[in-house]
Amino acid sequence: MSIVDSLRPRAGLRVLVTAGASGIGAAIARAFHDAGSQVHVCDIDRAALDRLVVTAPGITGSMADASVAADVDLVFDDVRGTLGGLDVLVNNAGIAGPTGPIEGIDAGEWERTIAVNLNSQYYFARRAVPMLKRSEVGPSLIAMGSVAGRLGYAFRTPYASSKWAIVGMTKSLAIELGPQGIRVNAILPGTVEGDRMRAVIAARAAATGVSVDAMREQYLNKISLRRMVTADDVAALALFLCSPAARNLTGQAISVDGNLEYL
Ligand code: NAD
């Protein structure tokens, strides 16, 4: 295989993307689908799932709350039927969580953030790993982290805590699973264009008492390239991580963020 050919994932990879009906997860699901993979997604939003499977025929989907272990078990029942095995898990589910000073953060919101962002990755990993061990095409686990898992993030402590935990999980699983040929890497997106970032900027503007425009400017000024990244930038890295060219890449937390200098 030439180096150029090795930059694409092998055709026919069996890929599960959590929270894959919209946003970054959907961009990843579509990218793998376009690359000839068999893709199954799960999501908590039925309408978004329906839209995805209609616009990308061939992608299959399950309704699930990724933070609920029983829902995750049902997703794997579906995966056995639709994919028949698994070569790639993309642990993408994650919510922004609350914005505010630590003494103002509601315990329920803290727990929900940890449940969706961290517990979900554990529920999916523990079910996926036995299947990945049976894969014969260079199995891989991708964990969706964040720049908030590389830098401290004041007023977003629940989110940052969950995303730093993802890096610890990634590095531990890479060591644990490397001898069985399973690679484990985290992708750390920075500021991704889209509805979610608009909401994050608006919440932070409200929390700190500045206008939304001024807050957006502040966000761009922290990025060396002075632009946000796109969901497709993140999907491109996910494809690369599952390509033969990345066969010796594991245990890494890789940023896609235009070099976000500070938060
Ligand atoms: P998003 O808010 O656009 O949501 C994507 C999907 O997640 C939606 O379809 C939603 O229905 C689904 N979802 C939400 N809660 C769920 C749950 N409990 N179970 C199943 N599905 C659920 O998210 P996004 O911006 O695409 O982010 C995806 C991942 O990337 C997250 O882990 C996030 O932390 C990370 N990330 C995002 C950004 C960003 O700027 N958008 C930056 C860094 C990291």
mmCIF file of C-alpha atoms in Angstrom, residues 56-212:
data_model
loop_
_atom_site.group_PDB
_atom_site.id
_atom_site.type_symbol
_atom_site.label_atom_id
_atom_site.label_comp_id
_atom_site.label_asym_id
_atom_site.label_seq_id
_atom_site.Cartn_x
_atom_site.Cartn_y
_atom_site.Cartn_z
ATOM 1 C CA ALA A 56 -27.241 9.470 4.758
ATOM 2 C CA PRO A 57 -28.872 6.191 3.665
ATOM 3 C CA GLY A 58 -26.950 3.226 4.998
ATOM 4 C CA ILE A 59 -26.148 4.771 8.367
ATOM 5 C CA THR A 60 -28.188 3.037 11.071
ATOM 6 C CA GLY A 61 -29.210 4.459 14.420
ATOM 7 C CA SER A 62 -30.439 3.696 17.936
ATOM 8 C CA MET A 63 -32.170 5.943 20.429
ATOM 9 C CA ALA A 64 -30.198 6.028 23.659
ATOM 10 C CA ASP A 65 -29.145 8.224 26.521
ATOM 11 C CA ALA A 66 -25.399 7.563 26.507
ATOM 12 C CA SER A 67 -25.228 8.172 30.259
ATOM 13 C CA VAL A 68 -27.599 5.286 31.059
ATOM 14 C CA ALA A 69 -25.948 1.859 31.202
ATOM 15 C CA ALA A 70 -29.148 -0.009 30.268
ATOM 16 C CA ASP A 71 -29.578 2.152 27.150
ATOM 17 C CA VAL A 72 -25.974 1.434 26.176
ATOM 18 C CA ASP A 73 -26.598 -2.303 26.476
ATOM 19 C CA LEU A 74 -29.515 -1.923 24.042
ATOM 20 C CA VAL A 75 -27.288 -0.033 21.594
ATOM 21 C CA PHE A 76 -24.923 -3.000 21.546
ATOM 22 C CA ASP A 77 -27.843 -5.346 20.847
ATOM 23 C CA ASP A 78 -28.557 -3.189 17.786
ATOM 24 C CA VAL A 79 -24.874 -3.009 16.802
ATOM 25 C CA ARG A 80 -24.626 -6.777 16.766
ATOM 26 C CA GLY A 81 -27.529 -6.793 14.304
ATOM 27 C CA THR A 82 -26.474 -3.895 12.090
ATOM 28 C CA LEU A 83 -22.668 -4.134 12.082
ATOM 29 C CA GLY A 84 -22.142 -7.724 13.273
ATOM 30 C CA GLY A 85 -18.947 -6.682 15.045
ATOM 31 C CA LEU A 86 -16.933 -3.552 15.755
ATOM 32 C CA ASP A 87 -13.628 -2.102 14.569
ATOM 33 C CA VAL A 88 -13.962 1.509 15.778
ATOM 34 C CA LEU A 89 -15.716 3.139 18.730
ATOM 35 C CA VAL A 90 -15.998 6.921 18.672
ATOM 36 C CA ASN A 91 -16.948 7.944 22.216
ATOM 37 C CA ASN A 92 -18.318 11.358 21.290
ATOM 38 C CA ALA A 93 -21.223 12.066 23.680
ATOM 39 C CA GLY A 94 -20.697 15.173 25.751
ATOM 40 C CA ILE A 95 -22.618 18.180 27.039
ATOM 41 C CA ALA A 96 -21.375 21.633 27.934
ATOM 42 C CA GLY A 97 -22.599 21.464 31.522
ATOM 43 C CA PRO A 98 -23.286 24.516 33.678
ATOM 44 C CA THR A 99 -21.393 27.833 33.534
ATOM 45 C CA GLY A 100 -20.702 29.606 36.809
ATOM 46 C CA PRO A 101 -18.590 29.863 39.930
ATOM 47 C CA ILE A 102 -18.062 26.618 41.834
ATOM 48 C CA GLU A 103 -20.214 27.690 44.790
ATOM 49 C CA GLY A 104 -23.126 28.309 42.427
ATOM 50 C CA ILE A 105 -23.011 24.999 40.590
ATOM 51 C CA ASP A 106 -25.990 22.784 41.256
ATOM 52 C CA ALA A 107 -25.066 19.251 42.357
ATOM 53 C CA GLY A 108 -27.518 17.731 39.890
ATOM 54 C CA GLU A 109 -25.934 19.623 37.006
ATOM 55 C CA TRP A 110 -22.460 18.551 38.141
ATOM 56 C CA GLU A 111 -23.561 14.917 38.233
ATOM 57 C CA ARG A 112 -25.294 15.124 34.857
ATOM 58 C CA THR A 113 -22.159 16.557 33.238
ATOM 59 C CA ILE A 114 -19.979 13.770 34.645
ATOM 60 C CA ALA A 115 -22.596 11.162 33.714
ATOM 61 C CA VAL A 116 -22.892 12.221 30.064
ATOM 62 C CA ASN A 117 -19.263 13.166 29.463
ATOM 63 C CA LEU A 118 -17.391 10.537 31.475
ATOM 64 C CA ASN A 119 -19.641 7.695 32.609
ATOM 65 C CA SER A 120 -20.930 7.261 29.054
ATOM 66 C CA GLN A 121 -17.388 6.704 27.779
ATOM 67 C CA TYR A 122 -16.929 3.981 30.397
ATOM 68 C CA TYR A 123 -20.266 2.295 29.562
ATOM 69 C CA PHE A 124 -19.442 2.221 25.851
ATOM 70 C CA ALA A 125 -15.792 1.234 26.273
ATOM 71 C CA ARG A 126 -16.546 -1.739 28.511
ATOM 72 C CA ARG A 127 -19.019 -3.133 25.983
ATOM 73 C CA ALA A 128 -16.951 -2.266 22.892
ATOM 74 C CA VAL A 129 -13.571 -3.588 23.998
ATOM 75 C CA PRO A 130 -14.469 -7.308 23.818
ATOM 76 C CA MET A 131 -15.678 -6.678 20.239
ATOM 77 C CA LEU A 132 -12.605 -4.617 19.336
ATOM 78 C CA LYS A 133 -10.436 -7.497 20.583
ATOM 79 C CA ARG A 134 -12.041 -9.698 17.932
ATOM 80 C CA SER A 135 -11.447 -7.160 15.134
ATOM 81 C CA GLU A 136 -8.760 -8.106 12.621
ATOM 82 C CA VAL A 137 -8.386 -4.723 10.920
ATOM 83 C CA GLY A 138 -6.502 -2.544 13.405
ATOM 84 C CA PRO A 139 -9.174 -1.716 15.974
ATOM 85 C CA SER A 140 -9.297 1.752 17.429
ATOM 86 C CA LEU A 141 -11.073 3.696 20.149
ATOM 87 C CA ILE A 142 -11.405 7.447 19.806
ATOM 88 C CA ALA A 143 -12.422 9.491 22.839
ATOM 89 C CA MET A 144 -13.814 12.982 22.308
ATOM 90 C CA GLY A 145 -12.053 15.289 24.718
ATOM 91 C CA SER A 146 -11.735 19.048 24.522
ATOM 92 C CA VAL A 147 -9.218 21.819 24.846
ATOM 93 C CA ALA A 148 -10.816 22.028 28.314
ATOM 94 C CA GLY A 149 -9.000 18.715 28.944
ATOM 95 C CA ARG A 150 -5.642 20.391 28.212
ATOM 96 C CA LEU A 151 -6.138 23.788 29.868
ATOM 97 C CA GLY A 152 -7.968 24.935 32.981
ATOM 98 C CA TYR A 153 -11.349 26.546 32.264
ATOM 99 C CA ALA A 154 -12.684 28.905 34.945
ATOM 100 C CA PHE A 155 -16.478 28.862 35.428
ATOM 101 C CA ARG A 156 -16.697 25.575 33.470
ATOM 102 C CA THR A 157 -15.220 23.336 36.157
ATOM 103 C CA PRO A 158 -17.624 20.390 35.681
ATOM 104 C CA TYR A 159 -16.901 20.277 31.934
ATOM 105 C CA ALA A 160 -13.140 20.710 32.328
ATOM 106 C CA SER A 161 -13.035 18.053 35.062
ATOM 107 C CA SER A 162 -14.863 15.564 32.858
ATOM 108 C CA LYS A 163 -12.617 16.270 29.866
ATOM 109 C CA TRP A 164 -9.360 15.948 31.831
ATOM 110 C CA ALA A 165 -10.705 12.592 33.043
ATOM 111 C CA ILE A 166 -11.123 11.516 29.418
ATOM 112 C CA VAL A 167 -7.401 12.043 28.837
ATOM 113 C CA GLY A 168 -6.597 9.872 31.867
ATOM 114 C CA MET A 169 -8.931 7.192 30.585
ATOM 115 C CA THR A 170 -7.390 7.369 27.109
ATOM 116 C CA LYS A 171 -3.832 7.030 28.339
ATOM 117 C CA SER A 172 -4.731 4.178 30.704
ATOM 118 C CA LEU A 173 -6.685 2.231 28.087
ATOM 119 C CA ALA A 174 -3.916 2.696 25.510
ATOM 120 C CA ILE A 175 -1.506 0.934 27.875
ATOM 121 C CA GLU A 176 -4.048 -1.712 28.851
ATOM 122 C CA LEU A 177 -5.150 -2.539 25.308
ATOM 123 C CA GLY A 178 -1.985 -1.914 23.290
ATOM 124 C CA PRO A 179 -0.707 -5.488 23.678
ATOM 125 C CA GLN A 180 -3.931 -6.647 22.006
ATOM 126 C CA GLY A 181 -3.385 -4.263 19.100
ATOM 127 C CA ILE A 182 -6.144 -1.809 20.056
ATOM 128 C CA ARG A 183 -5.174 1.841 19.695
ATOM 129 C CA VAL A 184 -6.760 4.474 21.937
ATOM 130 C CA ASN A 185 -6.499 8.202 21.274
ATOM 131 C CA ALA A 186 -8.350 11.324 22.310
ATOM 132 C CA ILE A 187 -9.260 14.201 20.012
ATOM 133 C CA LEU A 188 -9.297 17.581 21.734
ATOM 134 C CA PRO A 189 -11.328 20.037 19.652
ATOM 135 C CA GLY A 190 -11.065 23.714 20.412
ATOM 136 C CA THR A 191 -13.739 26.243 19.564
ATOM 137 C CA VAL A 192 -15.962 24.539 16.981
ATOM 138 C CA GLU A 193 -18.262 26.693 14.848
ATOM 139 C CA GLY A 194 -21.945 25.915 15.374
ATOM 140 C CA ASP A 195 -24.989 26.209 17.627
ATOM 141 C CA ARG A 196 -23.314 24.703 20.645
ATOM 142 C CA MET A 197 -20.488 27.257 20.637
ATOM 143 C CA ARG A 198 -22.968 30.099 20.120
ATOM 144 C CA ALA A 199 -24.773 28.902 23.281
ATOM 145 C CA VAL A 200 -21.500 28.556 25.223
ATOM 146 C CA ILE A 201 -20.431 32.083 24.237
ATOM 147 C CA ALA A 202 -23.842 33.499 25.166
ATOM 148 C CA ALA A 203 -23.787 31.740 28.567
ATOM 149 C CA ARG A 204 -20.276 32.988 29.309
ATOM 150 C CA ALA A 205 -21.179 36.514 28.218
ATOM 151 C CA ALA A 206 -24.118 36.459 30.639
ATOM 152 C CA ALA A 207 -22.011 34.955 33.455
ATOM 153 C CA THR A 208 -19.297 37.598 33.141
ATOM 154 C CA GLY A 209 -21.475 40.600 32.202
ATOM 155 C CA VAL A 210 -20.138 41.413 28.712
ATOM 156 C CA SER A 211 -21.915 41.545 25.341
ATOM 157 C CA VAL A 212 -22.105 38.451 23.141
#
